[in-house]
mmCIF file of C-alpha atoms in Angstrom:
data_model
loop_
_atom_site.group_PDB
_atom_site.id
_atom_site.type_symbol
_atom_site.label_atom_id
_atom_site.label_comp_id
_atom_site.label_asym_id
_atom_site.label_seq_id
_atom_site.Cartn_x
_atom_site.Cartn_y
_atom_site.Cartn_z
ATOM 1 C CA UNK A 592 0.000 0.000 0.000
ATOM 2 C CA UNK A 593 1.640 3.439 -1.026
ATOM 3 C CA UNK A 594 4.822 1.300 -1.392
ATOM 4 C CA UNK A 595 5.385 1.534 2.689
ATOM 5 C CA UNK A 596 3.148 -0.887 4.043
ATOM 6 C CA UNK A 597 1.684 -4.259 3.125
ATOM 7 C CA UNK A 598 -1.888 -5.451 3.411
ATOM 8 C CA UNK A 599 -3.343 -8.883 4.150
ATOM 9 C CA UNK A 600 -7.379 -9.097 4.057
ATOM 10 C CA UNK A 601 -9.433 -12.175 4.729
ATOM 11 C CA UNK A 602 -12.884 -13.325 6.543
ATOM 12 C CA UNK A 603 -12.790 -13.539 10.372
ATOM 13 C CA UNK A 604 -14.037 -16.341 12.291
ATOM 14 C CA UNK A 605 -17.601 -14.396 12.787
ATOM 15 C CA UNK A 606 -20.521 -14.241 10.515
ATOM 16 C CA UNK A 607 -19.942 -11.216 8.332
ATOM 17 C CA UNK A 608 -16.435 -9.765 9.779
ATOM 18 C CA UNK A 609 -13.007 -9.397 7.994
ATOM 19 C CA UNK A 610 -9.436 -9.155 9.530
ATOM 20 C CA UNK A 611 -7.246 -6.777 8.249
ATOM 21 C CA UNK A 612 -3.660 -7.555 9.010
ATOM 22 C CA UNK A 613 -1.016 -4.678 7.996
ATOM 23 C CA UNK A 614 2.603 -5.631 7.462
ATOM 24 C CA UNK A 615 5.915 -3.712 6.873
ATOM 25 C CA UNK A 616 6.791 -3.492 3.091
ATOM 26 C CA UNK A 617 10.076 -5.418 3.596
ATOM 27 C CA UNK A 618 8.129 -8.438 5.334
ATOM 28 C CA UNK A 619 9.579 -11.689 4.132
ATOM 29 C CA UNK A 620 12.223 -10.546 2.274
ATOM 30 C CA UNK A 621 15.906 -12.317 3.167
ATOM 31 C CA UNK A 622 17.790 -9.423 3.436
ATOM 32 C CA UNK A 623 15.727 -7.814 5.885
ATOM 33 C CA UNK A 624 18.037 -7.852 8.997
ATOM 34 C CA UNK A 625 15.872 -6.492 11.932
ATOM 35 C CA UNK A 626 13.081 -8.908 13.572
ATOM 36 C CA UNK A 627 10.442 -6.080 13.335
ATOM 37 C CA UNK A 628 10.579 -6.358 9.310
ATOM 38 C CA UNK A 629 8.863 -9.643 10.079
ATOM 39 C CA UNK A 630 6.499 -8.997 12.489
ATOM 40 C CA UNK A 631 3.081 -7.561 11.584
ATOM 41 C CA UNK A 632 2.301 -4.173 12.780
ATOM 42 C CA UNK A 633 -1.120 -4.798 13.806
ATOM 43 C CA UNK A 634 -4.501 -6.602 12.817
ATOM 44 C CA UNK A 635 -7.837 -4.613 12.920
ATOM 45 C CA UNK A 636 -11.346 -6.935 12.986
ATOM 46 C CA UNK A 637 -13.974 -4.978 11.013
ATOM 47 C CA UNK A 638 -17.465 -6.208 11.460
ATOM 48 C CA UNK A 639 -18.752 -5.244 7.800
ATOM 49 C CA UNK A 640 -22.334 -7.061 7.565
ATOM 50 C CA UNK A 641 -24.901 -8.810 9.368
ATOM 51 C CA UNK A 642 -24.895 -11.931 7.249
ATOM 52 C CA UNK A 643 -21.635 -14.311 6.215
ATOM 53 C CA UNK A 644 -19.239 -12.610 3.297
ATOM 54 C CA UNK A 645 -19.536 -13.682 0.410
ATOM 55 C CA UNK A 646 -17.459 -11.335 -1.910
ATOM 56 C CA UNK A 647 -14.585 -9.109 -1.514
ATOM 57 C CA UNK A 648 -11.805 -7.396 -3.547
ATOM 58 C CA UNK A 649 -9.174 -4.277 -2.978
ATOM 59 C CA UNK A 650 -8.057 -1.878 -5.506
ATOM 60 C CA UNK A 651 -4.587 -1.852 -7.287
ATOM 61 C CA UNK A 652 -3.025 0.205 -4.934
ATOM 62 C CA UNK A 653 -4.813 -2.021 -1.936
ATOM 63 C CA UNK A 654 -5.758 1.206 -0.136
ATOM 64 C CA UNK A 655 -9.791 0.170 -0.605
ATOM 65 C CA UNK A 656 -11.358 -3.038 0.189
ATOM 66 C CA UNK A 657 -15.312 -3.664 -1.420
ATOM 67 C CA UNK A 658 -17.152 -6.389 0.176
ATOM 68 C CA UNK A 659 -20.885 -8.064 -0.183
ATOM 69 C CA UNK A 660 -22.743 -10.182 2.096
ATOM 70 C CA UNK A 661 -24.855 -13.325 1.437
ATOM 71 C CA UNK A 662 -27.269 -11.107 1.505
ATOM 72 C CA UNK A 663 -26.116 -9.623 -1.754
ATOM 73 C CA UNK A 664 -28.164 -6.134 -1.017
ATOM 74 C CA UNK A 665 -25.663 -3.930 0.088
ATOM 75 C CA UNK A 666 -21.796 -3.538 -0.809
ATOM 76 C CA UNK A 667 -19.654 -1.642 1.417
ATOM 77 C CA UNK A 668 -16.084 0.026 0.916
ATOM 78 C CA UNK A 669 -13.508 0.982 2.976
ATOM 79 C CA UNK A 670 -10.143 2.560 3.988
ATOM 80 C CA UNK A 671 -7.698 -0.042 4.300
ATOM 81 C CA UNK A 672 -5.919 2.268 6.521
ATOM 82 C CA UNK A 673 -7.900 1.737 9.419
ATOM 83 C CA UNK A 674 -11.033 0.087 8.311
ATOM 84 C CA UNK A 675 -13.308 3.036 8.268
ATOM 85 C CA UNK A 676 -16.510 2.514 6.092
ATOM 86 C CA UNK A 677 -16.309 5.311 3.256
ATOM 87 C CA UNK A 678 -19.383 4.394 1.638
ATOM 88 C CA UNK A 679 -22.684 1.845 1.580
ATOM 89 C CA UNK A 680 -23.719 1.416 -1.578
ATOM 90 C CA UNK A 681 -26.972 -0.417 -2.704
ATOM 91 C CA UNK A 682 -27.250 -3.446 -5.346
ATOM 92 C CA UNK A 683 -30.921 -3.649 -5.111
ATOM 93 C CA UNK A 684 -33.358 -4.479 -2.477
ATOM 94 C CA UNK A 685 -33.976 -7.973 -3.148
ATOM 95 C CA UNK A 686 -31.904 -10.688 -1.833
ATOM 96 C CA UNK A 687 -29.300 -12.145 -4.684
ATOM 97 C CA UNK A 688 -25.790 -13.677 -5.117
ATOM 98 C CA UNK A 689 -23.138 -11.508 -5.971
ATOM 99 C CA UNK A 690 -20.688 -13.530 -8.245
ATOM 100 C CA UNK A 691 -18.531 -10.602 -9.181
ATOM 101 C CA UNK A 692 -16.873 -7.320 -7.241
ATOM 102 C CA UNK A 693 -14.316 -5.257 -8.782
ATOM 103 C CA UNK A 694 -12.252 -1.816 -8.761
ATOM 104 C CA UNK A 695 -11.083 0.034 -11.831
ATOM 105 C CA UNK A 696 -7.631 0.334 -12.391
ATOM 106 C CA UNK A 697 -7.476 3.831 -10.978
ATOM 107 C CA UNK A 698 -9.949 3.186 -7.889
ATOM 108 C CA UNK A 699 -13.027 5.492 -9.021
ATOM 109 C CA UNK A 700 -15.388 2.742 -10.263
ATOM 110 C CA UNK A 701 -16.498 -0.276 -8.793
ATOM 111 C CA UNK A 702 -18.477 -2.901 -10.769
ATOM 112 C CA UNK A 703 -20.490 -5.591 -9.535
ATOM 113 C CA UNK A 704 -22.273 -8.877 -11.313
ATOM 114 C CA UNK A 705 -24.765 -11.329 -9.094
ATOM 115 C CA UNK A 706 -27.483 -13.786 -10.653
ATOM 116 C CA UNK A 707 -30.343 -10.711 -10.770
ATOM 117 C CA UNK A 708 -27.900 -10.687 -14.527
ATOM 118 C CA UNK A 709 -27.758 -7.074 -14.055
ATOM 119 C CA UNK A 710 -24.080 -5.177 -14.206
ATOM 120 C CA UNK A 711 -24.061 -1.945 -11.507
ATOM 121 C CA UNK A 712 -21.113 0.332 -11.843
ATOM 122 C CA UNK A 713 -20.653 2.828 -8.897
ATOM 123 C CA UNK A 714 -18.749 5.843 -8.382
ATOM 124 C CA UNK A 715 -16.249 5.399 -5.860
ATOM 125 C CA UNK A 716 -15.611 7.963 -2.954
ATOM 126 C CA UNK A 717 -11.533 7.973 -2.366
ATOM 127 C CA UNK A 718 -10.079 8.969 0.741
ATOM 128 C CA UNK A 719 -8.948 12.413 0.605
ATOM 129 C CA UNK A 720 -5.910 14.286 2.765
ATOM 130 C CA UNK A 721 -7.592 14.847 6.038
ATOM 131 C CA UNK A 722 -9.352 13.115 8.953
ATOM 132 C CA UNK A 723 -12.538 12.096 7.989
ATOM 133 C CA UNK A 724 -12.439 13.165 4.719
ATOM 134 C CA UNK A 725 -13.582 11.892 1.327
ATOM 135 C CA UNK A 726 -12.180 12.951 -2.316
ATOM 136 C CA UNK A 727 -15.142 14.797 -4.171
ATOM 137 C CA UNK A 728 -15.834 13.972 -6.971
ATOM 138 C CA UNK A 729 -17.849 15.122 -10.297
ATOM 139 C CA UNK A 730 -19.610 11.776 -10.437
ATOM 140 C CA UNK A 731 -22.259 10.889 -8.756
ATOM 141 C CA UNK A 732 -24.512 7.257 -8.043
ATOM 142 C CA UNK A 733 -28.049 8.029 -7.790
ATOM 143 C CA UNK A 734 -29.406 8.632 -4.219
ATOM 144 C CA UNK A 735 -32.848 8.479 -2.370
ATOM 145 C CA UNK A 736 -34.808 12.523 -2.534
ATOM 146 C CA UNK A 737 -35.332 11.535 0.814
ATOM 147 C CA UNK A 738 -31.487 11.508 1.802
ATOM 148 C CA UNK A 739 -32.133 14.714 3.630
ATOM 149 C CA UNK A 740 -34.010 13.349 6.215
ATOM 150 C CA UNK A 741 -32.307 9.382 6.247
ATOM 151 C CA UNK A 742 -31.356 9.829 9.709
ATOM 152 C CA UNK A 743 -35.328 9.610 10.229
ATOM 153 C CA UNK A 744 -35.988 6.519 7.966
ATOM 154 C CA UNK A 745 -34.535 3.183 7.635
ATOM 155 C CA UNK A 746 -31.154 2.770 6.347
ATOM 156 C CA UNK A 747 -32.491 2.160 2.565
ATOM 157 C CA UNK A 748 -32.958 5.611 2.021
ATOM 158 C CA UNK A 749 -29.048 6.588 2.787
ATOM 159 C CA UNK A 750 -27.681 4.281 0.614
ATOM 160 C CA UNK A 751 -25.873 5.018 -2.918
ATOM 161 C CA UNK A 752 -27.906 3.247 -5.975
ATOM 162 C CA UNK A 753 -25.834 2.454 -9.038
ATOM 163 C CA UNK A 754 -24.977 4.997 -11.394
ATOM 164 C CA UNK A 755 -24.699 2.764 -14.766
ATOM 165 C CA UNK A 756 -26.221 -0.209 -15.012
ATOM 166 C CA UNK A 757 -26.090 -3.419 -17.926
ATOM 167 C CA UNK A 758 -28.351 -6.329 -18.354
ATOM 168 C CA UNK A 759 -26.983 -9.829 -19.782
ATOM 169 C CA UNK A 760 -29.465 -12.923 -20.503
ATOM 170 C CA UNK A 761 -26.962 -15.102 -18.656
ATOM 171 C CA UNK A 762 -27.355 -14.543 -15.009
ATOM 172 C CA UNK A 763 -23.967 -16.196 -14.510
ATOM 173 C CA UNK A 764 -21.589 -13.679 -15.267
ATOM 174 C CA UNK A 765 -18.296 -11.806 -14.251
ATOM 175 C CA UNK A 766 -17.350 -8.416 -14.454
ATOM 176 C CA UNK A 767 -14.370 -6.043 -15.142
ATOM 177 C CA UNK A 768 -13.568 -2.640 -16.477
ATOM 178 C CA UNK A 769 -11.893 -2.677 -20.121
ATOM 179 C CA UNK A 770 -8.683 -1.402 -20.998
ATOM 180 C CA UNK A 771 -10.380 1.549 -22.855
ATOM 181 C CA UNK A 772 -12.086 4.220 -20.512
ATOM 182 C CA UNK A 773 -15.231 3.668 -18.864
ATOM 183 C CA UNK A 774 -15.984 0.282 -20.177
ATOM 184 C CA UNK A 775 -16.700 -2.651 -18.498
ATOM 185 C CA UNK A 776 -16.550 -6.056 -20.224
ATOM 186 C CA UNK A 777 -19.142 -9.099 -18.999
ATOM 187 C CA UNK A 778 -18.348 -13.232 -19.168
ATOM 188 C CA UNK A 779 -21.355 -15.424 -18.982
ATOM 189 C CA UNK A 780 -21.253 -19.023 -18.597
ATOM 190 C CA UNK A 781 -22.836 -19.553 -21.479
ATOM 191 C CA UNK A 782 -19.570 -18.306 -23.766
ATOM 192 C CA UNK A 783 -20.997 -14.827 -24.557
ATOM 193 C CA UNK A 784 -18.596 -11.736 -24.148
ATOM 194 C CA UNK A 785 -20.138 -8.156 -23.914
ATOM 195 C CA UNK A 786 -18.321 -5.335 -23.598
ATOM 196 C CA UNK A 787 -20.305 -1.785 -22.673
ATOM 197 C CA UNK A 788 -19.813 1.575 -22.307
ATOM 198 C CA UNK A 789 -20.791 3.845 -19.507
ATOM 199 C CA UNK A 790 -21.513 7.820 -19.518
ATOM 200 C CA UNK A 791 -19.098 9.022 -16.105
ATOM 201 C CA UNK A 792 -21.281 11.614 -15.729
ATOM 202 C CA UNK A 793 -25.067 10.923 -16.680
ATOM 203 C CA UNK A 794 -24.722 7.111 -15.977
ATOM 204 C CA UNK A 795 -28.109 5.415 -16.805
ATOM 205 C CA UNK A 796 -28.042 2.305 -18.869
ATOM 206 C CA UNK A 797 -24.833 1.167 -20.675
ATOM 207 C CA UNK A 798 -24.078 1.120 -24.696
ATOM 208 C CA UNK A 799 -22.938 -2.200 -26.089
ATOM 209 C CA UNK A 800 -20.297 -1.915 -28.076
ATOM 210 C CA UNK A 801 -18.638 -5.332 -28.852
ATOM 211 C CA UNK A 802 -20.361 -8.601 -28.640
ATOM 212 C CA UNK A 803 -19.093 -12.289 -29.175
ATOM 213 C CA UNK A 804 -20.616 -15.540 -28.371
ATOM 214 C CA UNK A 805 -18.086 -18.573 -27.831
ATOM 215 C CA UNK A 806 -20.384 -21.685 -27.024
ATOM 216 C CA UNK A 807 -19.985 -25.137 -28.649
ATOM 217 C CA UNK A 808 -21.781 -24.550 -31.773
ATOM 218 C CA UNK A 809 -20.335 -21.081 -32.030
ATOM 219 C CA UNK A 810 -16.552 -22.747 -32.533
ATOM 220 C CA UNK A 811 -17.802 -25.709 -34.451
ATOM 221 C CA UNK A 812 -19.347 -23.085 -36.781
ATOM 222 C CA UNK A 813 -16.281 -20.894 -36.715
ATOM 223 C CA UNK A 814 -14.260 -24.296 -37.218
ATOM 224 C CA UNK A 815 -16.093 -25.291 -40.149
ATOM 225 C CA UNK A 816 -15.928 -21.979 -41.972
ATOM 226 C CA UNK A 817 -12.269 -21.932 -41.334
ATOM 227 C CA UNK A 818 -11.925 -25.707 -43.281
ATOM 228 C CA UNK A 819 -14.034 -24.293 -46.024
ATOM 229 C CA UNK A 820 -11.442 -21.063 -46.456
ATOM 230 C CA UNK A 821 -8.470 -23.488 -45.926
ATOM 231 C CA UNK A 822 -9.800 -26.478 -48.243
ATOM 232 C CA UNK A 823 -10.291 -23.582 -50.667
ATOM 233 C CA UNK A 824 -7.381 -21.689 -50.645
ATOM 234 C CA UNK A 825 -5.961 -25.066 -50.967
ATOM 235 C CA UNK A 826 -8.063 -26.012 -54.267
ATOM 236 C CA UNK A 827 -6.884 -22.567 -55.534
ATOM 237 C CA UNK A 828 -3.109 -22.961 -55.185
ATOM 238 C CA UNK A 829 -3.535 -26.284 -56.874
ATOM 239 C CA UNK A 830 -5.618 -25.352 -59.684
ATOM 240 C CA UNK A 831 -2.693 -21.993 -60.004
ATOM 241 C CA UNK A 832 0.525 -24.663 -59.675
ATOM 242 C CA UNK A 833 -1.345 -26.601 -62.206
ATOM 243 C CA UNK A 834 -1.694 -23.540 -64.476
ATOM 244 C CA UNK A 835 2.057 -22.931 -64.285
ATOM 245 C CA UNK A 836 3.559 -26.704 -64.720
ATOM 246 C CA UNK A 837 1.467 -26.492 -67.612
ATOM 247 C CA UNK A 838 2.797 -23.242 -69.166
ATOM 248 C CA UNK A 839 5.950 -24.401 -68.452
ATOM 249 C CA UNK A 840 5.744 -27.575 -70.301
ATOM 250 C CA UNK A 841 4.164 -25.479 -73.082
ATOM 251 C CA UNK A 842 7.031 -23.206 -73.331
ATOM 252 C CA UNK A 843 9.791 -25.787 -73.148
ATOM 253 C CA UNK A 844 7.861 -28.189 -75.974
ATOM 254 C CA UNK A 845 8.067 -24.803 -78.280
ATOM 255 C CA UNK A 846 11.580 -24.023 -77.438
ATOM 256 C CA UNK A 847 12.779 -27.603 -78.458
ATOM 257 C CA UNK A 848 10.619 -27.712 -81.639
ATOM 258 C CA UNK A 849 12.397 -24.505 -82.881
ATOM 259 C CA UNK A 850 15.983 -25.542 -82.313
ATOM 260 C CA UNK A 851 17.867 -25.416 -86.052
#
């Protein structure tokens, strides 16, 4: 993390709680000589939902950790730092299985997949220099008009709803972002590949841009039209060495006829 520290995360031995265990940047290395370079500097138990994990991921630079529940309502991010929650964010409201959590290569998005076959990208709330602070940001997800008063209501009304959003006939899927920017590409069991394009700024639903379906019949197809171009192209340069042998034989049966 930041190239000084480094960060272990996994489930805890209670329902719904993760332990993250921090460790100096030379830990495990041989030619670290001190004892502290292999000790860990400390482990911090975050209780981060009611019901058992059942996804989680950090960003490239490890500094935010996303995780889901069973429950597969709610996600939840935070500071690997000290395991503050930055944000709640909501999938939906009923129950589903998340298959899929992950960051964008510069932290700001976070998609997520689960067998509702719906994609959700949110906009991701970085820590910002400062106690308490978060990094604003011109990107939005879409919140409850009743956030003003959510410390009256039930927790549903101060969450974060999904700012772009793609839907795939194959429930079983996995997502990631794309190398270009702001595109996520989707894997369904089935052997279909999508990937879409998301507005940073409007969100709503996604634009397909590239789609390719790789079942069994789709590379027996692709396999067969292949042996029809090869067997052809094969035909062809027979049919062409044929043409030549022949004109060569032609031309040598003229030369020898006109020899004095």
């Amino acid at each position: 993390v930041e190239g000084d520290r480094a960060v272990l995360v996994c489930p805890g031995m209670q329902q719904g709680v993760f332990l993250l265990v921090s460790y100096p940047n030379t830990f495990g290395e041989e030619y670290a000589a001190d004892e502290e370079s292999f000790a860990r500097e400390r482990t911090i138990i975050v209780a981060a939902h009611e019901s058992p994990l059942a996804a989680m991921c950090t960003d490239f630079n490890g500094m935010l950790l996303a995780t889901a529940s069973c429950k597969g309502t709610i996600i939840r991010v935070f500071d690997t730092a000290g395991g503050t929650q930055l944000q709640e964010l909501r999938r939906g409201a009923d129950r589903a299985e998340i298959h899929s959590l992950a960051f964008s290569h510069c932290g700001s998005w976070l998609v997520a997949s689960s067998d509702k076959g719906t994609i959700h990208v949110f906009a991701v709330s970085r820590p910002a220099p400062g106690v308490g602070n978060l990094d604003s940001s011109p990107h939005g997800n879409a919140k409850s008009s009743l956030q003003r008063i959510s410390k009256m209501l039930p927790a549903y009304f101060s969450s974060e709803w999904s700012l772009a959003q793609f839907r795939v006939p194959d429930y079983r899927a996995i997502a990631s972002f794309g190398m270009d920017p702001h595109t996520v590409v989707i894997v369904c069991a089935s052997g279909s590949f999508y990937k879409a394009r998301f507005d940073p700024v409007r969100g709503g639903e996604m634009v397909r841009e590239e789609f390719a379906q790789f079942d069994d019949a789709s590379v027996e197809e692709i396999n067969n039209v292949l042996g029809t171009l090869i067997e052809g192209s094969r035909e062809a340069s027979q049919s062409h060495s044929g043409s030549v042998l022949a004109s060569i034989e032609g031309g040598s049966g003229g030369g020898a006829c006109g020899e004095p």
